[in-house]
mmCIF file of C-alpha atoms in Angstrom:
data_model
loop_
_atom_site.group_PDB
_atom_site.id
_atom_site.type_symbol
_atom_site.label_atom_id
_atom_site.label_comp_id
_atom_site.label_asym_id
_atom_site.label_seq_id
_atom_site.Cartn_x
_atom_site.Cartn_y
_atom_site.Cartn_z
ATOM 1 C CA MET A 101 12.776 14.653 -40.237
ATOM 2 C CA GLN A 102 9.281 15.998 -39.523
ATOM 3 C CA ASN A 103 8.274 12.786 -37.727
ATOM 4 C CA ARG A 104 11.496 12.915 -35.725
ATOM 5 C CA MET A 105 10.834 16.476 -34.566
ATOM 6 C CA SER A 106 7.242 15.649 -33.647
ATOM 7 C CA GLU A 107 8.437 12.693 -31.556
ATOM 8 C CA ARG A 108 10.966 14.897 -29.757
ATOM 9 C CA GLN A 109 8.268 17.412 -28.906
ATOM 10 C CA ARG A 110 6.125 14.634 -27.448
ATOM 11 C CA ASN A 111 8.991 13.172 -25.393
ATOM 12 C CA GLN A 112 9.933 16.592 -24.008
ATOM 13 C CA LEU A 113 13.550 15.739 -23.217
ATOM 14 C CA PRO A 114 15.187 18.716 -21.458
ATOM 15 C CA ILE A 115 17.881 19.016 -24.132
ATOM 16 C CA PHE A 116 15.407 19.501 -26.992
ATOM 17 C CA ALA A 117 14.713 23.105 -25.990
ATOM 18 C CA SER A 118 18.407 23.863 -26.596
ATOM 19 C CA ARG A 119 18.651 22.160 -30.017
ATOM 20 C CA ASP A 120 18.775 25.355 -32.093
ATOM 21 C CA LYS A 121 21.193 27.015 -29.691
ATOM 22 C CA PHE A 122 23.448 23.939 -29.806
ATOM 23 C CA ILE A 123 23.575 24.029 -33.628
ATOM 24 C CA GLU A 124 24.139 27.797 -33.701
ATOM 25 C CA GLN A 125 27.008 27.728 -31.187
ATOM 26 C CA LEU A 126 28.676 24.700 -32.750
ATOM 27 C CA GLN A 127 28.644 26.246 -36.240
ATOM 28 C CA ARG A 128 30.006 29.523 -34.896
ATOM 29 C CA ASP A 129 32.644 28.345 -32.408
ATOM 30 C CA LYS A 130 33.674 24.921 -33.851
ATOM 31 C CA ILE A 131 34.377 23.728 -30.290
ATOM 32 C CA LEU A 132 31.449 23.525 -27.886
ATOM 33 C CA LEU A 133 31.298 22.412 -24.265
ATOM 34 C CA VAL A 134 27.899 21.070 -23.169
ATOM 35 C CA ILE A 135 27.097 20.641 -19.473
ATOM 36 C CA ALA A 136 23.866 18.655 -19.303
ATOM 37 C CA GLU A 137 22.562 16.959 -16.195
ATOM 38 C CA ALA A 138 22.008 13.191 -16.273
ATOM 39 C CA ASN A 139 18.885 11.936 -18.098
ATOM 40 C CA SER A 140 18.622 15.169 -20.094
ATOM 41 C CA GLY A 141 19.062 13.179 -23.326
ATOM 42 C CA LYS A 142 22.492 14.548 -24.313
ATOM 43 C CA SER A 143 24.139 11.222 -25.199
ATOM 44 C CA THR A 144 21.540 10.199 -27.801
ATOM 45 C CA GLN A 145 20.270 13.606 -28.926
ATOM 46 C CA LEU A 146 23.472 15.622 -29.487
ATOM 47 C CA PRO A 147 24.795 13.236 -32.188
ATOM 48 C CA GLN A 148 21.422 13.462 -33.948
ATOM 49 C CA TYR A 149 21.386 17.276 -33.833
ATOM 50 C CA ALA A 150 24.929 17.386 -35.245
ATOM 51 C CA ALA A 151 24.022 14.919 -38.014
ATOM 52 C CA GLU A 152 21.021 17.074 -38.978
ATOM 53 C CA CYS A 153 23.182 20.198 -38.968
ATOM 54 C CA PHE A 154 25.988 18.703 -41.090
ATOM 55 C CA ALA A 155 24.151 16.342 -43.407
ATOM 56 C CA ASP A 156 27.205 15.404 -45.500
ATOM 57 C CA GLY A 157 29.592 14.396 -42.692
ATOM 58 C CA LEU A 158 29.913 11.554 -40.210
ATOM 59 C CA VAL A 159 29.242 12.290 -36.555
ATOM 60 C CA VAL A 160 31.193 10.183 -34.068
ATOM 61 C CA CYS A 161 30.338 10.033 -30.349
ATOM 62 C CA VAL A 162 33.121 8.641 -28.152
ATOM 63 C CA LEU A 163 32.641 6.916 -24.778
ATOM 64 C CA SER A 164 34.930 4.763 -22.706
ATOM 65 C CA GLN A 165 32.969 1.521 -22.237
ATOM 66 C CA PRO A 166 31.467 -0.959 -24.758
ATOM 67 C CA PHE A 167 28.087 -1.423 -23.045
ATOM 68 C CA PRO A 168 27.052 2.259 -23.167
ATOM 69 C CA VAL A 169 28.274 2.470 -26.780
ATOM 70 C CA MET A 170 25.973 -0.370 -27.860
ATOM 71 C CA ASN A 171 23.089 0.781 -25.675
ATOM 72 C CA LEU A 172 23.175 4.359 -26.962
ATOM 73 C CA ALA A 173 23.580 3.278 -30.590
ATOM 74 C CA ARG A 174 20.465 1.118 -30.315
ATOM 75 C CA ARG A 175 18.418 3.918 -28.770
ATOM 76 C CA ALA A 176 19.710 6.585 -31.175
ATOM 77 C CA ALA A 177 18.960 4.379 -34.195
ATOM 78 C CA ASP A 178 15.366 3.941 -33.050
ATOM 79 C CA GLU A 179 14.958 7.662 -32.369
ATOM 80 C CA TYR A 180 16.687 8.828 -35.573
ATOM 81 C CA ASP A 181 14.953 6.742 -38.222
ATOM 82 C CA GLY A 182 13.007 4.031 -36.398
ATOM 83 C CA THR A 183 15.342 1.200 -37.390
ATOM 84 C CA LEU A 184 18.011 -0.981 -35.831
ATOM 85 C CA GLU A 185 21.712 -0.205 -35.905
ATOM 86 C CA GLY A 186 23.344 -0.618 -39.303
ATOM 87 C CA ASN A 187 21.485 1.995 -41.328
ATOM 88 C CA SER A 188 21.877 5.618 -40.285
ATOM 89 C CA VAL A 189 23.404 4.769 -36.898
ATOM 90 C CA GLY A 190 26.111 2.263 -36.009
ATOM 91 C CA TYR A 191 28.770 1.498 -33.422
ATOM 92 C CA GLN A 192 32.354 0.321 -33.125
ATOM 93 C CA ILE A 193 33.715 -1.020 -29.885
ATOM 94 C CA SER A 194 36.876 -2.801 -30.951
ATOM 95 C CA HIS A 195 39.438 -3.138 -33.723
ATOM 96 C CA SER A 196 40.372 -6.682 -32.674
ATOM 97 C CA ASN A 197 38.550 -10.001 -32.464
ATOM 98 C CA GLN A 198 37.897 -9.620 -28.729
ATOM 99 C CA PHE A 199 34.214 -8.846 -29.338
ATOM 100 C CA LYS A 200 32.024 -10.624 -31.850
ATOM 101 C CA ASN A 201 30.100 -8.114 -33.992
ATOM 102 C CA GLY A 202 32.347 -5.358 -32.644
ATOM 103 C CA CYS A 203 31.487 -3.007 -35.523
ATOM 104 C CA ILE A 204 28.148 -2.214 -37.162
ATOM 105 C CA SER A 205 28.497 0.619 -39.665
ATOM 106 C CA GLY A 206 26.213 3.650 -39.756
ATOM 107 C CA LYS A 207 25.998 6.234 -42.547
ATOM 108 C CA ASN A 208 25.402 9.315 -40.408
ATOM 109 C CA ILE A 209 26.242 8.553 -36.767
ATOM 110 C CA MET A 210 28.755 6.212 -35.145
ATOM 111 C CA PHE A 211 29.150 5.541 -31.435
ATOM 112 C CA MET A 212 32.714 4.414 -30.628
ATOM 113 C CA THR A 213 34.823 3.451 -27.664
ATOM 114 C CA ASP A 214 37.871 5.619 -27.082
ATOM 115 C CA THR A 215 40.065 2.667 -28.074
ATOM 116 C CA ALA A 216 38.306 2.331 -31.441
ATOM 117 C CA LEU A 217 38.686 6.056 -32.165
ATOM 118 C CA ILE A 218 42.407 5.988 -31.345
ATOM 119 C CA TYR A 219 42.810 3.049 -33.712
ATOM 120 C CA GLU A 220 40.997 5.025 -36.438
ATOM 121 C CA PHE A 221 43.419 7.900 -35.845
ATOM 122 C CA LYS A 222 46.386 5.555 -36.299
ATOM 123 C CA LYS A 223 45.008 4.432 -39.664
ATOM 124 C CA ASP A 224 44.021 7.948 -40.760
ATOM 125 C CA PRO A 225 45.754 10.796 -38.855
ATOM 126 C CA ASN A 226 43.298 13.286 -40.361
ATOM 127 C CA LEU A 227 40.164 11.297 -39.445
ATOM 128 C CA SER A 228 39.033 12.333 -42.912
ATOM 129 C CA ARG A 229 35.575 10.762 -42.820
ATOM 130 C CA ILE A 230 34.638 12.344 -39.462
ATOM 131 C CA HIS A 231 33.044 15.787 -39.564
ATOM 132 C CA THR A 232 31.957 16.161 -35.936
ATOM 133 C CA LEU A 233 33.584 14.493 -32.928
ATOM 134 C CA ILE A 234 31.583 14.321 -29.681
ATOM 135 C CA ILE A 235 33.521 13.297 -26.570
ATOM 136 C CA ASP A 236 30.870 12.277 -24.054
ATOM 137 C CA ASP A 237 31.126 12.033 -20.260
ATOM 138 C CA ILE A 238 34.426 13.888 -20.235
ATOM 139 C CA HIS A 239 34.392 13.960 -16.429
ATOM 140 C CA GLU A 240 35.617 10.350 -16.408
ATOM 141 C CA ARG A 241 39.117 11.671 -17.249
ATOM 142 C CA LEU A 242 40.467 8.267 -18.237
ATOM 143 C CA LEU A 243 43.810 8.089 -20.071
ATOM 144 C CA ASN A 244 42.279 7.180 -23.446
ATOM 145 C CA ILE A 245 39.703 9.955 -23.167
ATOM 146 C CA ASP A 246 42.529 12.437 -22.556
ATOM 147 C CA ILE A 247 44.282 11.079 -25.661
ATOM 148 C CA VAL A 248 41.084 11.587 -27.678
ATOM 149 C CA MET A 249 40.947 15.191 -26.430
ATOM 150 C CA GLY A 250 44.520 15.672 -27.635
ATOM 151 C CA ILE A 251 43.574 14.250 -31.049
ATOM 152 C CA ALA A 252 40.611 16.626 -31.226
ATOM 153 C CA LYS A 253 42.816 19.634 -30.473
ATOM 154 C CA LEU A 254 45.348 18.644 -33.136
ATOM 155 C CA LEU A 255 42.656 18.242 -35.792
ATOM 156 C CA LEU A 256 40.930 21.521 -34.920
ATOM 157 C CA ALA A 257 44.205 23.254 -35.767
ATOM 158 C CA LYS A 258 44.802 21.106 -38.846
ATOM 159 C CA ARG A 259 41.295 21.008 -40.364
ATOM 160 C CA THR A 260 40.198 24.578 -39.823
ATOM 161 C CA ASN A 261 37.133 24.519 -42.063
ATOM 162 C CA ASP A 262 35.536 21.094 -41.793
ATOM 163 C CA PHE A 263 36.057 19.688 -38.290
ATOM 164 C CA PHE A 264 33.887 20.359 -35.238
ATOM 165 C CA VAL A 265 34.221 19.166 -31.640
ATOM 166 C CA VAL A 266 31.674 18.793 -28.832
ATOM 167 C CA ILE A 267 32.740 17.824 -25.320
ATOM 168 C CA SER A 268 29.956 16.975 -22.899
ATOM 169 C CA SER A 269 29.534 16.107 -19.262
ATOM 170 C CA SER A 270 26.920 16.167 -16.556
ATOM 171 C CA ASN A 271 29.039 18.146 -14.105
ATOM 172 C CA ILE A 272 32.485 19.673 -14.697
ATOM 173 C CA ASP A 273 34.358 22.933 -14.262
ATOM 174 C CA PRO A 274 34.408 24.238 -17.846
ATOM 175 C CA VAL A 275 37.386 26.585 -17.451
ATOM 176 C CA PRO A 276 40.290 24.052 -17.673
ATOM 177 C CA PHE A 277 38.746 22.353 -20.720
ATOM 178 C CA LEU A 278 38.111 25.607 -22.581
ATOM 179 C CA LYS A 279 41.686 26.726 -21.823
ATOM 180 C CA PHE A 280 43.021 23.410 -23.141
ATOM 181 C CA PHE A 281 41.263 24.022 -26.457
ATOM 182 C CA ASP A 282 42.554 27.628 -26.533
ATOM 183 C CA CYS A 283 39.062 29.110 -26.354
ATOM 184 C CA PRO A 284 38.726 30.431 -22.774
ATOM 185 C CA LEU A 285 36.077 32.973 -23.814
ATOM 186 C CA ASN A 286 33.659 30.406 -25.280
ATOM 187 C CA ARG A 287 30.476 29.998 -23.274
ATOM 188 C CA PRO A 288 29.370 26.461 -22.382
ATOM 189 C CA LEU A 289 25.845 25.332 -23.170
ATOM 190 C CA VAL A 290 24.199 24.457 -19.836
ATOM 191 C CA ILE A 291 21.098 22.226 -19.719
ATOM 192 C CA LYS A 292 19.212 21.574 -16.499
ATOM 193 C CA ASN A 293 16.998 18.596 -15.748
ATOM 194 C CA GLN A 294 14.447 17.627 -13.129
ATOM 195 C CA ILE A 295 14.506 13.975 -12.063
ATOM 196 C CA ASN A 296 11.737 12.033 -10.397
ATOM 197 C CA PRO A 297 11.768 12.026 -6.581
ATOM 198 C CA VAL A 298 14.352 9.597 -5.184
ATOM 199 C CA ASN A 299 14.454 8.484 -1.579
ATOM 200 C CA VAL A 300 18.129 8.455 -0.539
ATOM 201 C CA LYS A 301 19.062 6.508 2.572
ATOM 202 C CA ASP A 302 22.539 5.830 3.965
ATOM 203 C CA ILE A 303 22.572 2.400 5.614
ATOM 204 C CA PRO A 304 25.923 1.546 7.235
ATOM 205 C CA PRO A 305 26.906 -2.125 7.636
ATOM 206 C CA PRO A 306 26.555 -3.777 11.050
ATOM 207 C CA ASN A 307 29.363 -2.917 13.451
ATOM 208 C CA ASP A 308 30.556 -6.515 13.635
ATOM 209 C CA CYS A 309 30.387 -7.159 9.872
ATOM 210 C CA PRO A 310 33.679 -8.570 8.518
ATOM 211 C CA ASP A 311 34.632 -7.853 4.903
ATOM 212 C CA HIS A 312 34.160 -11.455 3.798
ATOM 213 C CA LYS A 313 30.558 -11.417 5.133
ATOM 214 C CA PHE A 314 29.624 -8.019 3.685
ATOM 215 C CA ILE A 315 27.197 -9.405 1.089
ATOM 216 C CA GLU A 316 25.452 -11.855 3.452
ATOM 217 C CA LEU A 317 25.127 -9.479 6.416
ATOM 218 C CA HIS A 318 24.539 -6.176 4.660
ATOM 219 C CA VAL A 319 23.671 -6.338 0.935
ATOM 220 C CA ILE A 320 21.149 -9.207 1.151
ATOM 221 C CA PRO A 321 19.202 -7.762 4.139
ATOM 222 C CA THR A 322 19.086 -4.360 2.400
ATOM 223 C CA PHE A 323 17.771 -6.013 -0.769
ATOM 224 C CA ASN A 324 15.110 -7.983 1.157
ATOM 225 C CA ASN A 325 13.928 -4.830 2.890
ATOM 226 C CA LEU A 326 13.498 -2.888 -0.372
ATOM 227 C CA TYR A 327 12.258 -5.629 -2.695
ATOM 228 C CA GLN A 328 8.648 -5.647 -1.440
ATOM 229 C CA LYS A 329 8.353 -1.852 -1.435
ATOM 230 C CA TYR A 330 9.020 -1.299 -5.157
ATOM 231 C CA THR A 331 8.044 -3.034 -8.391
ATOM 232 C CA GLY A 332 10.863 -2.023 -10.763
ATOM 233 C CA HIS A 333 14.226 -3.589 -11.575
ATOM 234 C CA ILE A 334 16.971 -3.481 -8.940
ATOM 235 C CA LEU A 335 20.572 -2.478 -9.641
ATOM 236 C CA ILE A 336 23.292 -3.447 -7.162
ATOM 237 C CA PHE A 337 26.757 -1.901 -7.474
ATOM 238 C CA LEU A 338 29.579 -4.085 -6.171
ATOM 239 C CA SER A 339 33.317 -3.455 -6.160
ATOM 240 C CA SER A 340 34.569 -6.112 -8.580
ATOM 241 C CA GLN A 341 33.764 -9.027 -10.862
ATOM 242 C CA ARG A 342 34.791 -11.398 -8.074
ATOM 243 C CA GLU A 343 32.234 -9.870 -5.712
ATOM 244 C CA ILE A 344 29.559 -10.094 -8.410
ATOM 245 C CA GLU A 345 30.203 -13.806 -8.945
ATOM 246 C CA ARG A 346 30.020 -14.387 -5.204
ATOM 247 C CA ALA A 347 26.762 -12.425 -4.940
ATOM 248 C CA LEU A 348 25.201 -14.498 -7.732
ATOM 249 C CA GLN A 349 25.953 -17.676 -5.781
ATOM 250 C CA LEU A 350 24.584 -16.309 -2.514
ATOM 251 C CA PHE A 351 21.429 -14.782 -4.020
ATOM 252 C CA ASN A 352 20.646 -17.853 -6.120
ATOM 253 C CA SER A 353 19.052 -19.742 -3.223
ATOM 254 C CA LYS A 354 17.181 -16.669 -1.910
ATOM 255 C CA LEU A 355 15.824 -15.168 -5.127
ATOM 256 C CA PRO A 356 12.074 -14.379 -5.118
ATOM 257 C CA LYS A 357 9.868 -15.927 -7.797
ATOM 258 C CA GLY A 358 9.531 -14.006 -11.040
ATOM 259 C CA CYS A 359 13.047 -12.597 -10.817
ATOM 260 C CA VAL A 360 16.072 -13.129 -13.010
ATOM 261 C CA MET A 361 19.648 -12.401 -11.939
ATOM 262 C CA LEU A 362 22.151 -10.884 -14.336
ATOM 263 C CA SER A 363 25.687 -9.555 -14.071
ATOM 264 C CA LEU A 364 27.316 -6.663 -15.899
ATOM 265 C CA HIS A 365 31.066 -6.080 -15.990
ATOM 266 C CA GLY A 366 33.793 -5.442 -18.522
ATOM 267 C CA SER A 367 34.692 -9.104 -19.108
ATOM 268 C CA LEU A 368 31.295 -10.088 -20.494
ATOM 269 C CA SER A 369 30.718 -10.700 -24.190
ATOM 270 C CA ILE A 370 28.407 -8.467 -26.213
ATOM 271 C CA GLU A 371 25.769 -11.187 -26.276
ATOM 272 C CA GLU A 372 25.800 -11.483 -22.478
ATOM 273 C CA GLN A 373 25.589 -7.704 -22.021
ATOM 274 C CA ASN A 374 22.724 -7.488 -24.499
ATOM 275 C CA LYS A 375 20.620 -9.834 -22.362
ATOM 276 C CA ILE A 376 19.946 -6.927 -20.010
ATOM 277 C CA LEU A 377 18.650 -4.683 -22.785
ATOM 278 C CA GLU A 378 16.561 -7.490 -24.272
ATOM 279 C CA LEU A 379 14.942 -8.342 -20.951
ATOM 280 C CA ASP A 380 14.250 -4.685 -20.244
ATOM 281 C CA ASN A 381 12.518 -4.270 -23.596
ATOM 282 C CA GLN A 382 10.685 -7.592 -23.902
ATOM 283 C CA GLN A 383 9.949 -9.247 -20.568
ATOM 284 C CA GLN A 384 7.108 -7.367 -18.925
ATOM 285 C CA ASN A 385 6.459 -9.781 -16.041
ATOM 286 C CA GLN A 386 10.017 -10.428 -14.888
ATOM 287 C CA ARG A 387 12.022 -8.283 -12.538
ATOM 288 C CA MET A 388 15.746 -7.978 -13.118
ATOM 289 C CA ILE A 389 18.281 -8.030 -10.318
ATOM 290 C CA VAL A 390 21.474 -6.735 -11.943
ATOM 291 C CA PHE A 391 24.824 -6.976 -10.172
ATOM 292 C CA CYS A 392 27.394 -4.705 -11.738
ATOM 293 C CA THR A 393 30.590 -2.759 -11.376
ATOM 294 C CA ASN A 394 30.643 0.977 -11.908
ATOM 295 C CA ILE A 395 31.023 0.740 -15.714
ATOM 296 C CA THR A 396 27.247 1.087 -16.088
ATOM 297 C CA GLU A 397 26.956 4.437 -14.295
ATOM 298 C CA ILE A 398 28.337 6.158 -17.433
ATOM 299 C CA SER A 399 25.219 5.514 -19.474
ATOM 300 C CA CYS A 400 22.942 2.832 -18.103
ATOM 301 C CA ALA A 401 19.411 4.029 -18.831
ATOM 302 C CA ILE A 402 17.479 0.830 -18.343
ATOM 303 C CA ASN A 403 13.863 1.941 -18.464
ATOM 304 C CA LYS A 404 12.562 0.374 -15.285
ATOM 305 C CA PHE A 405 15.392 0.508 -12.739
ATOM 306 C CA GLN A 406 13.712 1.809 -9.614
ATOM 307 C CA VAL A 407 16.018 0.724 -6.804
ATOM 308 C CA VAL A 408 19.791 1.190 -6.706
ATOM 309 C CA ILE A 409 21.859 -0.363 -3.921
ATOM 310 C CA ASP A 410 25.334 1.156 -4.095
ATOM 311 C CA THR A 411 27.978 -0.318 -1.798
ATOM 312 C CA GLY A 412 30.148 2.738 -2.475
ATOM 313 C CA LEU A 413 33.225 0.614 -3.176
ATOM 314 C CA ILE A 414 35.328 0.081 -6.285
ATOM 315 C CA ARG A 415 38.544 -1.723 -7.187
ATOM 316 C CA GLN A 416 41.131 0.702 -8.563
ATOM 317 C CA LEU A 417 44.791 0.650 -9.493
ATOM 318 C CA HIS A 418 47.072 2.858 -7.395
ATOM 319 C CA TRP A 419 50.778 3.500 -7.764
ATOM 320 C CA ASP A 420 52.810 2.388 -4.744
ATOM 321 C CA ASN A 421 55.785 4.747 -4.379
ATOM 322 C CA GLN A 422 57.641 2.420 -2.036
ATOM 323 C CA GLN A 423 57.294 -0.771 -4.059
ATOM 324 C CA HIS A 424 57.319 1.013 -7.466
ATOM 325 C CA PHE A 425 54.427 -0.808 -9.097
ATOM 326 C CA ASN A 426 50.637 -0.591 -9.374
ATOM 327 C CA ILE A 427 48.516 -2.297 -6.743
ATOM 328 C CA LEU A 428 44.789 -3.046 -6.942
ATOM 329 C CA GLU A 429 42.900 -1.677 -3.936
ATOM 330 C CA THR A 430 39.296 -1.461 -2.829
ATOM 331 C CA VAL A 431 38.504 2.219 -2.292
ATOM 332 C CA HIS A 432 35.454 4.414 -1.773
ATOM 333 C CA ILE A 433 33.845 5.945 -4.856
ATOM 334 C CA SER A 434 33.668 9.711 -5.332
ATOM 335 C CA ARG A 435 30.690 11.777 -4.195
ATOM 336 C CA PHE A 436 29.962 12.538 -7.852
ATOM 337 C CA SER A 437 29.733 8.816 -8.674
ATOM 338 C CA ALA A 438 27.479 8.248 -5.686
ATOM 339 C CA ASN A 439 25.130 10.997 -6.865
ATOM 340 C CA GLN A 440 24.823 9.338 -10.273
ATOM 341 C CA SER A 441 22.888 6.500 -8.623
ATOM 342 C CA ARG A 442 20.051 8.930 -7.950
ATOM 343 C CA TYR A 443 19.649 9.630 -11.654
ATOM 344 C CA ILE A 444 19.466 5.921 -12.474
ATOM 345 C CA ALA A 445 16.814 5.272 -9.813
ATOM 346 C CA GLY A 446 14.786 8.322 -10.865
ATOM 347 C CA TYR A 447 15.062 7.847 -14.615
ATOM 348 C CA LYS A 448 11.408 6.872 -15.203
ATOM 349 C CA ASN A 449 9.646 6.697 -11.834
ATOM 350 C CA GLN A 450 9.989 7.613 -8.205
ATOM 351 C CA GLY A 451 12.896 5.562 -6.928
ATOM 352 C CA HIS A 452 15.078 4.604 -4.019
#
């Protein structure tokens, strides 16, 4: 514990200054809303603070996507007791055989996908082994996350003495959430953060650029222009897995020496997703060019990403009132999602 606190003081994460206040408010109110700006350390630090506060109970942190769950579990395990996952910290991303090694148990802290938590609730409607439930990145407002919020509210009423809930986000209106949990007078814990300078430039595609030539005529020239100006990894957001596969083919013949291309989307196996983390940690002389969908913006703190190229497009399901079924459309991302790119680029160094 003493070594852990000394390391936190050296790292100077913005959230560390609010550790005691977080513990005090959580013990007093039982339901705590934390609004912490990106890169403040909330996703790895809050579960650790809760585990130190309630030493006898299990702390579970819920997110929506498998990659952030594994990434955060690995980082939290190293920060908490200097080991790999499987001792004090673990993760669970699935209850089926879809993912190999989908569950690594931890004694004190577990990171889970929303699907895994819902499955736990089906097996045990009291979630008896969980003492503190942290619902992270609540602004995503996905269906399963809303279900997890409903579970949390039920258990707060049912387990009045031994169940605590933390909901966290980088930017939300706290009032509707506090009203939902019947505690409109509770005060959220707000944590500010200063990111490194990030040069933001809006580069529209050429006027005569057809959709099927978007990558060749817009993404590749933008990449070539920025590659020589920065030395860190490059992250390129594309709208879908299909676009990523096409980009990999097009970039393959134009890739500079010393670079490795990787993709990141929801259909990849754990082993394939882990390649990104392994390269980031081990390969000092290789630059990564990562093509990904928006799943990574939830919690993708790769240490050396310095350039983010965001096409601003995403494939989403929309209900068609005339045809009475869901259709998959390419739409523009929200302004909030676009702003998240700045935090990724400015995580460690000045970025673009």
